[in-house]
């Protein structure tokens, strides 16, 4: 059963910065340039995804606002309809009460001064009511038109912004996919020659880990587990596989020393680290390495980039924990990490 864990890369970004990222040219003139480009594009893609998801969430919020506004507009429309009915009723009452009769005719036909004064009072009051109702109706209609235009403008701005974000994200991901397979092509050439190209120094973002041990990847999906069967293994699977795209930064699960960097054979490009306590960790099927043999590494340090070199059916990291540097001494890596408070999920 496949399980997954998502840990978003915490990289601050603005929409204007994404435009620069999307326009960044690919540097494929050197091994280090290509590896660095993949690592940078990997982060750029994460930034673009974060911005796109933020825009999507904002769109959902805007839709909720639009629904509330639409309810308000419907209520205003009903109020205007009532005002129009009131205007008709007032006009009819004014007609019946003689409100449309000239003042001279009212004086002539009045039976007494009191009756004349009452008629004038009704007339004035009716005219005032009609005037107020008309002004209220006009204000409500103006507000309704303004609210409708405001809602339409908000939707236009949001649609345009999300379209720009989606296009930038698509462009970065296209560049990343091209660079990934260029990197893998060079890895395959190294494996075929049985000779590694040397360490590629990646510009890793500053990180601070509160624990002594971490998972070998920041974002991943678990695939083949320790001890599982399969046609590609002589007996049982000796490690834990993490399904990740080519070029994903691979990190040291703990502090230690690089015991071996090698290319060729079933594991393709691999790095083996030695840790305190006599344990070793292996990182196999890489597309590039970022450390040299004998080098000291810290917890969470990038030591390479994932790939599909060697005996591999697709992009993934093969991770082992051993009691010796060599194959055949593996222990269950998930249980080993769990004992060190690292839950792979």
C-alpha atoms as one frame of an Amber mdcrd trajectory, in Angstrom:
protein
   0.000   0.000   0.000   1.412   3.362  -1.008   1.510   6.186   1.472   2.633
   9.742   0.984   3.940  12.689   2.897   3.947  16.263   1.683   6.253  18.860
   3.192   5.942  22.138   1.223   9.215  23.947   0.604   9.100  27.170   2.625
  10.484  29.551   0.007   9.208  33.173   0.066   8.047  34.393  -3.343   6.112
  37.124  -5.049   4.304  37.084  -8.355   6.853  39.436  -9.913   9.651  37.092
  -8.835   7.943  34.212 -10.579   8.169  36.099 -13.855  11.948  36.234 -13.420
  12.084  32.541 -12.542  10.035  31.578 -15.570  12.342  33.578 -17.842  15.573
  32.149 -16.399  17.580  30.441 -19.176  18.799  26.875 -18.821  22.535  26.505
 -18.275  23.581  23.141 -19.663  27.212  23.943 -20.503  28.608  21.972 -17.582
  27.679  19.143 -15.245  27.591  21.466 -12.257  25.577  24.044 -14.183  22.944
  21.513 -15.186  22.655  20.003 -11.707  22.425  23.435 -10.135  19.835  24.428
 -12.726  17.702  21.385 -11.896  17.999  22.067  -8.155  17.039  25.712  -8.655
  14.154  24.881 -10.993  12.977  22.313  -8.467  12.667  25.112  -5.894  11.204
  27.497  -8.470   8.527  24.939  -9.300   7.707  24.632  -5.612   7.416  28.420
  -5.364   5.179  28.544  -8.442   3.023  25.760  -7.032   2.678  27.607  -3.731
   1.659  30.798  -5.519  -0.777  28.934  -7.768  -2.342  27.134  -4.803  -2.604
  30.443  -2.938  -4.369  31.896  -5.962  -6.684  28.901  -6.109  -7.544  29.299
  -2.426  -8.124  33.002  -2.994 -10.441  32.126  -5.866 -12.442  29.880  -3.565
 -12.670  32.713  -1.041 -13.700  35.106  -3.798 -16.392  32.689  -4.937 -17.772
  32.599  -1.400 -17.743  36.413  -1.337 -19.452  36.483  -4.709 -22.173  34.184
  -3.449 -22.720  36.433  -0.440 -22.733  39.508  -2.681 -25.180  37.875  -5.049
 -27.497  37.286  -2.099 -27.156  40.952  -1.173 -27.866  42.028  -4.745 -30.952
  39.819  -4.874 -32.166  41.414  -1.668 -31.569  44.876  -3.127 -33.454  43.928
  -6.277 -36.400  42.818  -4.188 -36.291  46.079  -2.211 -36.288  48.090  -5.446
 -39.252  46.097  -6.703 -41.093  46.907  -3.459 -40.211  50.599  -3.875 -41.636
  50.576  -7.380 -44.823  49.037  -6.026 -44.911  51.723  -3.309 -44.543  54.438
  -5.935 -47.494  53.048  -7.827 -49.573  52.821  -4.662 -48.691  56.380  -3.623
 -49.492  57.700  -7.085 -52.876  55.979  -7.050 -53.647  57.320  -3.559 -52.645
  60.816  -4.640 -54.971  60.595  -7.618 -57.883  59.423  -5.488 -57.289  62.178
  -2.895 -57.153  64.873  -5.522 -53.421  65.320  -5.313 -53.336  66.040  -9.034
 -56.043  68.756  -8.774 -54.861  72.384  -9.233 -54.690  74.427  -6.034 -57.275
  77.017  -7.418 -59.842  74.268  -8.027 -59.290  72.915  -4.525 -59.981  76.390
  -3.032 -63.176  76.797  -5.071 -64.534  73.336  -4.257 -63.609  73.324  -0.575
 -66.618  73.537   1.761 -64.632  75.242   4.517 -61.165  76.585   5.371 -60.562
  73.503   7.528 -61.328  71.209   4.642 -58.991  73.236   2.411 -56.171  73.025
   4.963 -56.626  69.279   5.363 -56.486  68.829   1.605 -53.302  70.894   1.338
 -51.702  68.917   4.160 -52.511  65.595   2.504 -51.238  66.925  -0.781 -47.918
  68.091   0.703 -47.415  64.902   2.640 -48.139  62.764  -0.410 -45.724  64.747
  -2.560 -43.000  64.400   0.083 -43.571  60.629   0.270 -43.361  60.298  -3.496
 -40.146  62.363  -3.621 -38.519  60.343  -0.826 -39.528  57.060  -2.414 -38.112
  58.083  -5.789 -34.806  59.203  -4.237 -34.509  55.976  -2.234 -35.217  53.937
  -5.357 -32.572  55.819  -7.348 -29.962  55.362  -4.586 -30.705  51.641  -4.338
 -30.436  51.182  -8.100 -27.132  53.103  -8.180 -25.705  50.976  -5.354 -26.864
  47.840  -7.099 -25.106  48.848 -10.319 -21.909  49.746  -8.401 -21.901  46.447
  -6.506 -22.413  44.476  -9.697 -19.517  46.290 -11.381 -17.313  45.771  -8.317
 -18.028  42.038  -8.327 -17.346  41.779 -12.071 -14.057  43.707 -11.734 -12.905
  41.477  -8.861 -13.587  38.376 -10.929 -11.742  39.799 -13.934  -8.665  40.637
 -11.837  -8.669  37.255 -10.143  -9.062  35.350 -13.410  -6.207  37.291 -14.979
  -3.899  36.740 -12.017  -4.626  33.017 -11.814  -4.115  32.649 -15.557  -0.690
  34.324 -15.241   0.235  32.084 -12.298  -0.842  28.959 -14.167   1.192  29.949
 -17.233   4.315  30.685 -15.166   3.954  27.400 -13.299   3.559  25.509 -16.577
   6.637  27.192 -18.087   8.835  26.439 -15.057   7.681  22.816 -14.945   8.413
  22.437 -18.679  11.951  23.751 -18.191  12.409  21.508 -15.173  11.277  18.408
 -17.046  13.691  19.116 -19.901  16.593  19.734 -17.518  15.793  16.605 -15.495
  16.120  14.315 -18.486  19.311  16.054 -19.615  20.709  15.382 -16.158  19.583
  11.761 -16.300  21.204  11.350 -19.722  24.544  12.418 -18.295  24.044  10.083
 -15.343  23.405   7.157 -17.689  26.589   8.012 -19.595  28.559   8.001 -16.331
  27.117   4.615 -15.331  27.896   3.168 -18.758  31.488   4.413 -18.454  31.704
   3.256 -14.825  33.196   6.609 -13.898  31.592   9.362 -11.819  31.888  12.960
 -12.992  32.670  14.272  -9.522  30.740  16.206  -6.913  28.344  18.944  -7.959
  28.113  21.651  -5.290  24.478  22.644  -4.929  23.336  25.925  -3.416  21.210
  24.514  -0.613  18.839  26.896   1.211  19.758  27.490   4.827  18.088  24.900
   7.040  17.960  24.280  10.757  17.047  20.846  12.105  16.079  20.381  15.711
  16.580  16.612  15.503  19.652  14.496  14.812  17.898  12.437  12.115  15.607
  13.245   9.182  14.007  11.451   6.223  16.242  11.231   3.127  13.823  13.422
   1.140  11.626  16.357   1.974   8.712  15.390  -0.300   8.055  11.838  -1.432
   5.736   8.887  -1.924   6.713   5.516  -0.507   6.886   2.660  -3.012   8.667
  -0.699  -2.603   9.383  -1.429   1.057  12.020  -3.484   2.850  11.556  -7.235
   2.494   9.018  -7.069  -0.345   9.274  -9.466  -3.285   9.850  -8.629  -6.935
  11.334  -9.924 -10.177  14.158  -7.396 -10.089  15.608  -8.645  -6.774  17.417
 -11.949  -6.275  15.737 -12.519  -2.893  13.917  -9.710  -1.133  14.043  -5.959
  -1.435  16.852  -4.693   0.782  15.771  -1.102   1.242  12.964   1.419   1.130
  12.110   3.082  -2.175  10.881   6.660  -2.413   9.103   7.637  -5.632  10.292
  11.141  -6.543  11.022  12.995  -9.807  14.506  13.097 -11.301  16.617  15.839
  -9.763  14.924  15.884  -6.366  17.502  16.884  -3.713  18.522  13.893  -1.577
  19.710  14.638   1.949  21.812  12.858   4.548  19.557  11.300   7.180  22.165
  12.117   9.824  25.637  13.493  10.340  28.491  11.307   9.153  31.250  10.723
   6.631  31.033   9.804   2.934  32.290   6.224   2.865  31.804   5.669  -0.870
  30.717   7.362  -4.083  30.430   5.036  -7.049  28.899   4.744 -10.510  27.991
   1.576 -12.389  26.433  -1.715 -11.373  22.827  -2.381 -10.374  22.643   0.641
  -8.036  23.803   3.091 -10.714  25.165   6.233  -9.094  25.231   5.768  -5.307
  26.467   7.396  -2.128  27.159   5.490   1.103  27.480   7.368   4.399  29.010
   6.128   7.641  27.303   7.214  10.866  28.195   6.948  14.533  27.366   3.597
  16.095  28.629   1.537  13.164  25.681   2.087  10.803  25.813   2.990   7.120
  23.147   4.489   4.856  23.018   4.030   1.098  21.401   6.367  -1.455  21.132
   4.724  -4.884  19.928   5.278  -8.486  21.019   8.929  -8.276  21.300  11.325
 -11.218  24.128  13.334  -9.610  26.216  13.467  -6.432  26.990  16.582  -4.393
  29.708  15.205  -2.076  33.128  13.652  -2.387  34.381  10.471  -0.775  35.816
  11.095   2.693  33.853  14.327   3.158  32.014  15.067   6.407  28.296  15.805
   6.086  25.702  17.245   8.458  22.132  16.165   9.083  19.857  17.199   6.221
  22.724  18.208   3.924  22.087  17.665   0.217  24.329  14.819  -0.926  22.921
  14.294  -4.412  19.912  14.318  -6.703  17.533  11.454  -7.313  17.334   9.739
 -10.681  16.795   6.385 -12.328  20.336   5.173 -13.009  21.346   1.519 -12.847
  18.821  -1.305 -12.408  15.794   0.971 -12.122  12.361   0.988 -13.756  11.603
   4.629 -13.032  12.694   7.714 -11.066  13.082   6.941  -7.361  15.524   6.856
  -4.475  16.604   3.467  -3.137  17.549   3.943   0.524  19.250   1.309   2.694
  20.544   1.090   6.239  23.423  -1.372   6.727  25.746  -2.573   9.444  28.650
  -2.645   6.949  29.374  -0.503   3.869  28.619  -3.448   1.578  25.426  -5.039
   0.310  24.008  -7.986   2.212  24.023  -6.367   5.651  20.834  -4.313   5.369
  18.304  -3.801   8.163  14.767  -2.449   7.920  15.308   1.288   7.207  11.798
   2.358   8.223  12.123   0.693  11.618  15.673   2.029  12.023  14.528   5.602
  11.361  11.427   5.157  13.527  13.698   4.220  16.434  15.325   7.603  15.871
  11.959   9.421  15.883  11.706   9.747  12.097   8.291   8.536  10.859   8.263
   7.945   7.106   4.445   7.847   7.060
